[in-house]
Amino acid sequence: MLPRKFIYIYLCGTVAAFVWIFINFATWCTDNGDEIDLEKKKVQIFQQKYESQKNDIEVLRRQLDELKVELRRAETRLSQRDNDLSSLPKIYLITPTHTRPEQKADLTRLSYTLRHVPNIHWIVIEDSPSKTVLVKKFLAGCKLSYTHLNVATPENYKLKESDPNWLKPRGVLQRNAGIDWIQKQPQTKGVVYFADDDNTYDLQVFEEMRFTVKVSVWPVGLVGYLWYESPVIKNGKVSGWYTYWKPNRKFAMDMAGFAVNLRLFKENPSAVFHMKAGRGNLESDLLTQLGVTMDDLEPKASGCTKVLVWHTRTEKSSLKNEDKMLKLYGYNSDKTIEV
Ligand code: UDP
Ligand code: MN
């Protein structure tokens, strides 16, 4: 038998343990309650977040729908604009070009201008017995609608290094090849403009010529050893010519100063530039063949008060160090690099 003392101790211990459990039980319960509250709060926060994000998504979805509608409207406007642009009268640009160190630079500059002109067809005619690789490659990458032609100017009509530039006309057979190409096209609508490869063109000049009825005219800057040459306007009509060189020519204009309705070429199929037209008379001679009168001329560029095209001339680049390079260093520029 266990001594009574042990039984008391055992009973006291048990009672004490119960009391201890009883006291702590409340505490445990309180702790658990806090955790549950915490969880409940978290759930509440998540629910609030869920609701607000659901609203955000709803707002974004509505915005997306609105943007889709806007996009469709813009696409419609764009295709409408493309249709409008392609219904504009087409400009046929005739550009003679010849091999020289600055050729690719000049063609590059001109093509970048033309990229900004809607509904244009570029007819590039090389003064060469065959189409050169340089121009072929250049045109293939120019991102414009184009036709590539070639015809060589006979040697006796070519300018010599020492000749003044006015001695012989340049680009005559090439422009005629362009006219001939146009004559063979079925189109009867459009505007023809003779654009040399070294001039500078304001984009506005193309819009001025766009609706040419017969022949539209405007001033040309930096030509004829003057700031500009220009038709003289009286009461809205061309009455004469502001030019130093022979102002009494019938149409005393530079090539860059007029555009012709394509119809006139179709109606006058024999009209071409004549090598023998005489100094400064190429333009006048052509317009005469086209049956144009002074009264037909349509002054553009705000009544011929604005210069929108310049008869700039690219400076000839000297390559005199090429030979010196070779002599001094034994090598010079790599000919496989196209310039
Ligand atoms: N041109 C040509 N063959 C030549 C010289 C010139 O086809 O032997 C072209 C030239 O590239 C330009 C146009 O004819 O597009 C007029 O020539 P240039 O600019 O030399 O004449 P200018 O500025 O003196 O009027
Ligand atoms: Mn020129």
PDB file of N, CA and C in Angstrom, residues 65-107:
ATOM      1  N   ASP A  65     -12.848  48.225 -75.382  1.00  0.00           N
ATOM      2  CA  ASP A  65     -13.921  48.228 -76.387  1.00  0.00           C
ATOM      3  C   ASP A  65     -13.958  49.565 -77.117  1.00  0.00           C
ATOM      4  N   GLU A  66     -13.817  50.668 -76.323  1.00  0.00           N
ATOM      5  CA  GLU A  66     -13.845  52.002 -76.952  1.00  0.00           C
ATOM      6  C   GLU A  66     -12.674  52.164 -77.915  1.00  0.00           C
ATOM      7  N   LEU A  67     -11.470  51.678 -77.464  1.00  0.00           N
ATOM      8  CA  LEU A  67     -10.284  51.787 -78.329  1.00  0.00           C
ATOM      9  C   LEU A  67     -10.456  50.993 -79.617  1.00  0.00           C
ATOM     10  N   LYS A  68     -11.095  49.807 -79.477  1.00  0.00           N
ATOM     11  CA  LYS A  68     -11.320  48.977 -80.666  1.00  0.00           C
ATOM     12  C   LYS A  68     -12.182  49.732 -81.672  1.00  0.00           C
ATOM     13  N   VAL A  69     -13.196  50.413 -81.152  1.00  0.00           N
ATOM     14  CA  VAL A  69     -14.080  51.184 -82.040  1.00  0.00           C
ATOM     15  C   VAL A  69     -13.281  52.313 -82.700  1.00  0.00           C
ATOM     16  N   GLU A  70     -12.460  53.016 -81.877  1.00  0.00           N
ATOM     17  CA  GLU A  70     -11.611  54.109 -82.404  1.00  0.00           C
ATOM     18  C   GLU A  70     -10.695  53.605 -83.511  1.00  0.00           C
ATOM     19  N   LEU A  71     -10.079  52.421 -83.233  1.00  0.00           N
ATOM     20  CA  LEU A  71      -9.140  51.822 -84.189  1.00  0.00           C
ATOM     21  C   LEU A  71      -9.837  51.547 -85.517  1.00  0.00           C
ATOM     22  N   ARG A  72     -11.045  50.976 -85.414  1.00  0.00           N
ATOM     23  CA  ARG A  72     -11.790  50.649 -86.630  1.00  0.00           C
ATOM     24  C   ARG A  72     -12.109  51.927 -87.421  1.00  0.00           C
ATOM     25  N   ARG A  73     -12.472  52.989 -86.651  1.00  0.00           N
ATOM     26  CA  ARG A  73     -12.771  54.276 -87.315  1.00  0.00           C
ATOM     27  C   ARG A  73     -11.531  54.807 -88.027  1.00  0.00           C
ATOM     28  N   ALA A  74     -10.359  54.734 -87.312  1.00  0.00           N
ATOM     29  CA  ALA A  74      -9.103  55.258 -87.893  1.00  0.00           C
ATOM     30  C   ALA A  74      -8.743  54.470 -89.150  1.00  0.00           C
ATOM     31  N   GLU A  75      -8.934  53.121 -89.079  1.00  0.00           N
ATOM     32  CA  GLU A  75      -8.622  52.280 -90.247  1.00  0.00           C
ATOM     33  C   GLU A  75      -9.498  52.665 -91.436  1.00  0.00           C
ATOM     34  N   THR A  76     -10.747  52.915 -91.146  1.00  0.00           N
ATOM     35  CA  THR A  76     -11.669  53.313 -92.221  1.00  0.00           C
ATOM     36  C   THR A  76     -11.225  54.636 -92.828  1.00  0.00           C
ATOM     37  N   ARG A  77     -10.871  55.599 -91.913  1.00  0.00           N
ATOM     38  CA  ARG A  77     -10.424  56.918 -92.405  1.00  0.00           C
ATOM     39  C   ARG A  77      -9.185  56.773 -93.284  1.00  0.00           C
ATOM     40  N   LEU A  78      -8.249  55.903 -92.822  1.00  0.00           N
ATOM     41  CA  LEU A  78      -6.993  55.699 -93.546  1.00  0.00           C
ATOM     42  C   LEU A  78      -7.243  55.121 -94.934  1.00  0.00           C
ATOM     43  N   SER A  79      -8.080  54.102 -95.009  1.00  0.00           N
ATOM     44  CA  SER A  79      -8.323  53.483 -96.313  1.00  0.00           C
ATOM     45  C   SER A  79      -9.103  54.460 -97.200  1.00  0.00           C
ATOM     46  N   GLN A  80      -9.947  55.283 -96.560  1.00  0.00           N
ATOM     47  CA  GLN A  80     -10.672  56.328 -97.297  1.00  0.00           C
ATOM     48  C   GLN A  80      -9.661  57.308 -97.913  1.00  0.00           C
ATOM     49  N   ARG A  81      -8.653  57.665 -97.049  1.00  0.00           N
ATOM     50  CA  ARG A  81      -7.626  58.613 -97.489  1.00  0.00           C
ATOM     51  C   ARG A  81      -6.801  58.007 -98.646  1.00  0.00           C
ATOM     52  N   ASP A  82      -6.449  56.715 -98.498  1.00  0.00           N
ATOM     53  CA  ASP A  82      -5.703  56.046 -99.571  1.00  0.00           C
ATOM     54  C   ASP A  82      -6.490  56.072-100.877  1.00  0.00           C
ATOM     55  N   ASN A  83      -7.821  55.811-100.732  1.00  0.00           N
ATOM     56  CA  ASN A  83      -8.669  55.843-101.931  1.00  0.00           C
ATOM     57  C   ASN A  83      -8.674  57.238-102.526  1.00  0.00           C
ATOM     58  N   ASP A  84      -8.802  58.254-101.620  1.00  0.00           N
ATOM     59  CA  ASP A  84      -8.827  59.644-102.091  1.00  0.00           C
ATOM     60  C   ASP A  84      -7.535  59.977-102.815  1.00  0.00           C
ATOM     61  N   LEU A  85      -6.381  59.543-102.197  1.00  0.00           N
ATOM     62  CA  LEU A  85      -5.084  59.874-102.789  1.00  0.00           C
ATOM     63  C   LEU A  85      -4.915  59.212-104.148  1.00  0.00           C
ATOM     64  N   SER A  86      -5.360  57.938-104.253  1.00  0.00           N
ATOM     65  CA  SER A  86      -5.152  57.265-105.529  1.00  0.00           C
ATOM     66  C   SER A  86      -6.134  57.776-106.577  1.00  0.00           C
ATOM     67  N   SER A  87      -7.160  58.516-106.136  1.00  0.00           N
ATOM     68  CA  SER A  87      -8.052  59.094-107.140  1.00  0.00           C
ATOM     69  C   SER A  87      -7.565  60.482-107.571  1.00  0.00           C
ATOM     70  N   LEU A  88      -6.483  60.971-106.925  1.00  0.00           N
ATOM     71  CA  LEU A  88      -5.879  62.249-107.358  1.00  0.00           C
ATOM     72  C   LEU A  88      -5.275  62.059-108.742  1.00  0.00           C
ATOM     73  N   PRO A  89      -5.231  63.117-109.561  1.00  0.00           N
ATOM     74  CA  PRO A  89      -4.535  62.982-110.845  1.00  0.00           C
ATOM     75  C   PRO A  89      -3.086  62.562-110.614  1.00  0.00           C
ATOM     76  N   LYS A  90      -2.622  61.606-111.415  1.00  0.00           N
ATOM     77  CA  LYS A  90      -1.259  61.095-111.244  1.00  0.00           C
ATOM     78  C   LYS A  90      -0.241  62.059-111.843  1.00  0.00           C
ATOM     79  N   ILE A  91       0.879  62.218-111.144  1.00  0.00           N
ATOM     80  CA  ILE A  91       1.963  63.051-111.681  1.00  0.00           C
ATOM     81  C   ILE A  91       3.008  62.121-112.301  1.00  0.00           C
ATOM     82  N   TYR A  92       3.307  62.344-113.579  1.00  0.00           N
ATOM     83  CA  TYR A  92       4.359  61.594-114.275  1.00  0.00           C
ATOM     84  C   TYR A  92       5.596  62.479-114.296  1.00  0.00           C
ATOM     85  N   LEU A  93       6.588  62.053-113.567  1.00  0.00           N
ATOM     86  CA  LEU A  93       7.791  62.859-113.412  1.00  0.00           C
ATOM     87  C   LEU A  93       8.872  62.309-114.334  1.00  0.00           C
ATOM     88  N   ILE A  94       9.355  63.132-115.233  1.00  0.00           N
ATOM     89  CA  ILE A  94      10.371  62.681-116.194  1.00  0.00           C
ATOM     90  C   ILE A  94      11.731  63.226-115.770  1.00  0.00           C
ATOM     91  N   THR A  95      12.634  62.322-115.409  1.00  0.00           N
ATOM     92  CA  THR A  95      13.951  62.734-114.907  1.00  0.00           C
ATOM     93  C   THR A  95      15.080  62.125-115.735  1.00  0.00           C
ATOM     94  N   PRO A  96      15.790  62.968-116.509  1.00  0.00           N
ATOM     95  CA  PRO A  96      17.003  62.457-117.163  1.00  0.00           C
ATOM     96  C   PRO A  96      18.110  62.366-116.118  1.00  0.00           C
ATOM     97  N   THR A  97      18.988  61.407-116.286  1.00  0.00           N
ATOM     98  CA  THR A  97      20.107  61.302-115.330  1.00  0.00           C
ATOM     99  C   THR A  97      21.328  60.755-116.057  1.00  0.00           C
ATOM    100  N   HIS A  98      22.508  61.149-115.602  1.00  0.00           N
ATOM    101  CA  HIS A  98      23.723  60.654-116.271  1.00  0.00           C
ATOM    102  C   HIS A  98      24.783  60.300-115.231  1.00  0.00           C
ATOM    103  N   THR A  99      25.683  59.391-115.656  1.00  0.00           N
ATOM    104  CA  THR A  99      26.708  58.887-114.751  1.00  0.00           C
ATOM    105  C   THR A  99      27.712  59.985-114.403  1.00  0.00           C
ATOM    106  N   ARG A 100      27.933  60.165-113.116  1.00  0.00           N
ATOM    107  CA  ARG A 100      28.905  61.144-112.590  1.00  0.00           C
ATOM    108  C   ARG A 100      29.092  60.819-111.119  1.00  0.00           C
ATOM    109  N   PRO A 101      30.148  61.334-110.492  1.00  0.00           N
ATOM    110  CA  PRO A 101      30.373  60.954-109.083  1.00  0.00           C
ATOM    111  C   PRO A 101      29.204  61.284-108.163  1.00  0.00           C
ATOM    112  N   GLU A 102      28.443  62.341-108.470  1.00  0.00           N
ATOM    113  CA  GLU A 102      27.380  62.784-107.561  1.00  0.00           C
ATOM    114  C   GLU A 102      26.015  62.175-107.901  1.00  0.00           C
ATOM    115  N   GLN A 103      25.962  61.282-108.892  1.00  0.00           N
ATOM    116  CA  GLN A 103      24.661  60.805-109.377  1.00  0.00           C
ATOM    117  C   GLN A 103      23.816  60.149-108.283  1.00  0.00           C
ATOM    118  N   LYS A 104      24.417  59.224-107.545  1.00  0.00           N
ATOM    119  CA  LYS A 104      23.622  58.486-106.552  1.00  0.00           C
ATOM    120  C   LYS A 104      23.155  59.421-105.432  1.00  0.00           C
ATOM    121  N   ALA A 105      24.019  60.379-105.082  1.00  0.00           N
ATOM    122  CA  ALA A 105      23.648  61.344-104.035  1.00  0.00           C
ATOM    123  C   ALA A 105      22.454  62.183-104.496  1.00  0.00           C
ATOM    124  N   ASP A 106      22.503  62.669-105.736  1.00  0.00           N
ATOM    125  CA  ASP A 106      21.401  63.481-106.264  1.00  0.00           C
ATOM    126  C   ASP A 106      20.113  62.662-106.365  1.00  0.00           C
ATOM    127  N   LEU A 107      20.231  61.437-106.874  1.00  0.00           N
ATOM    128  CA  LEU A 107      19.035  60.590-107.019  1.00  0.00           C
ATOM    129  C   LEU A 107      18.440  60.245-105.656  1.00  0.00           C
TER     130      LEU A 107
END
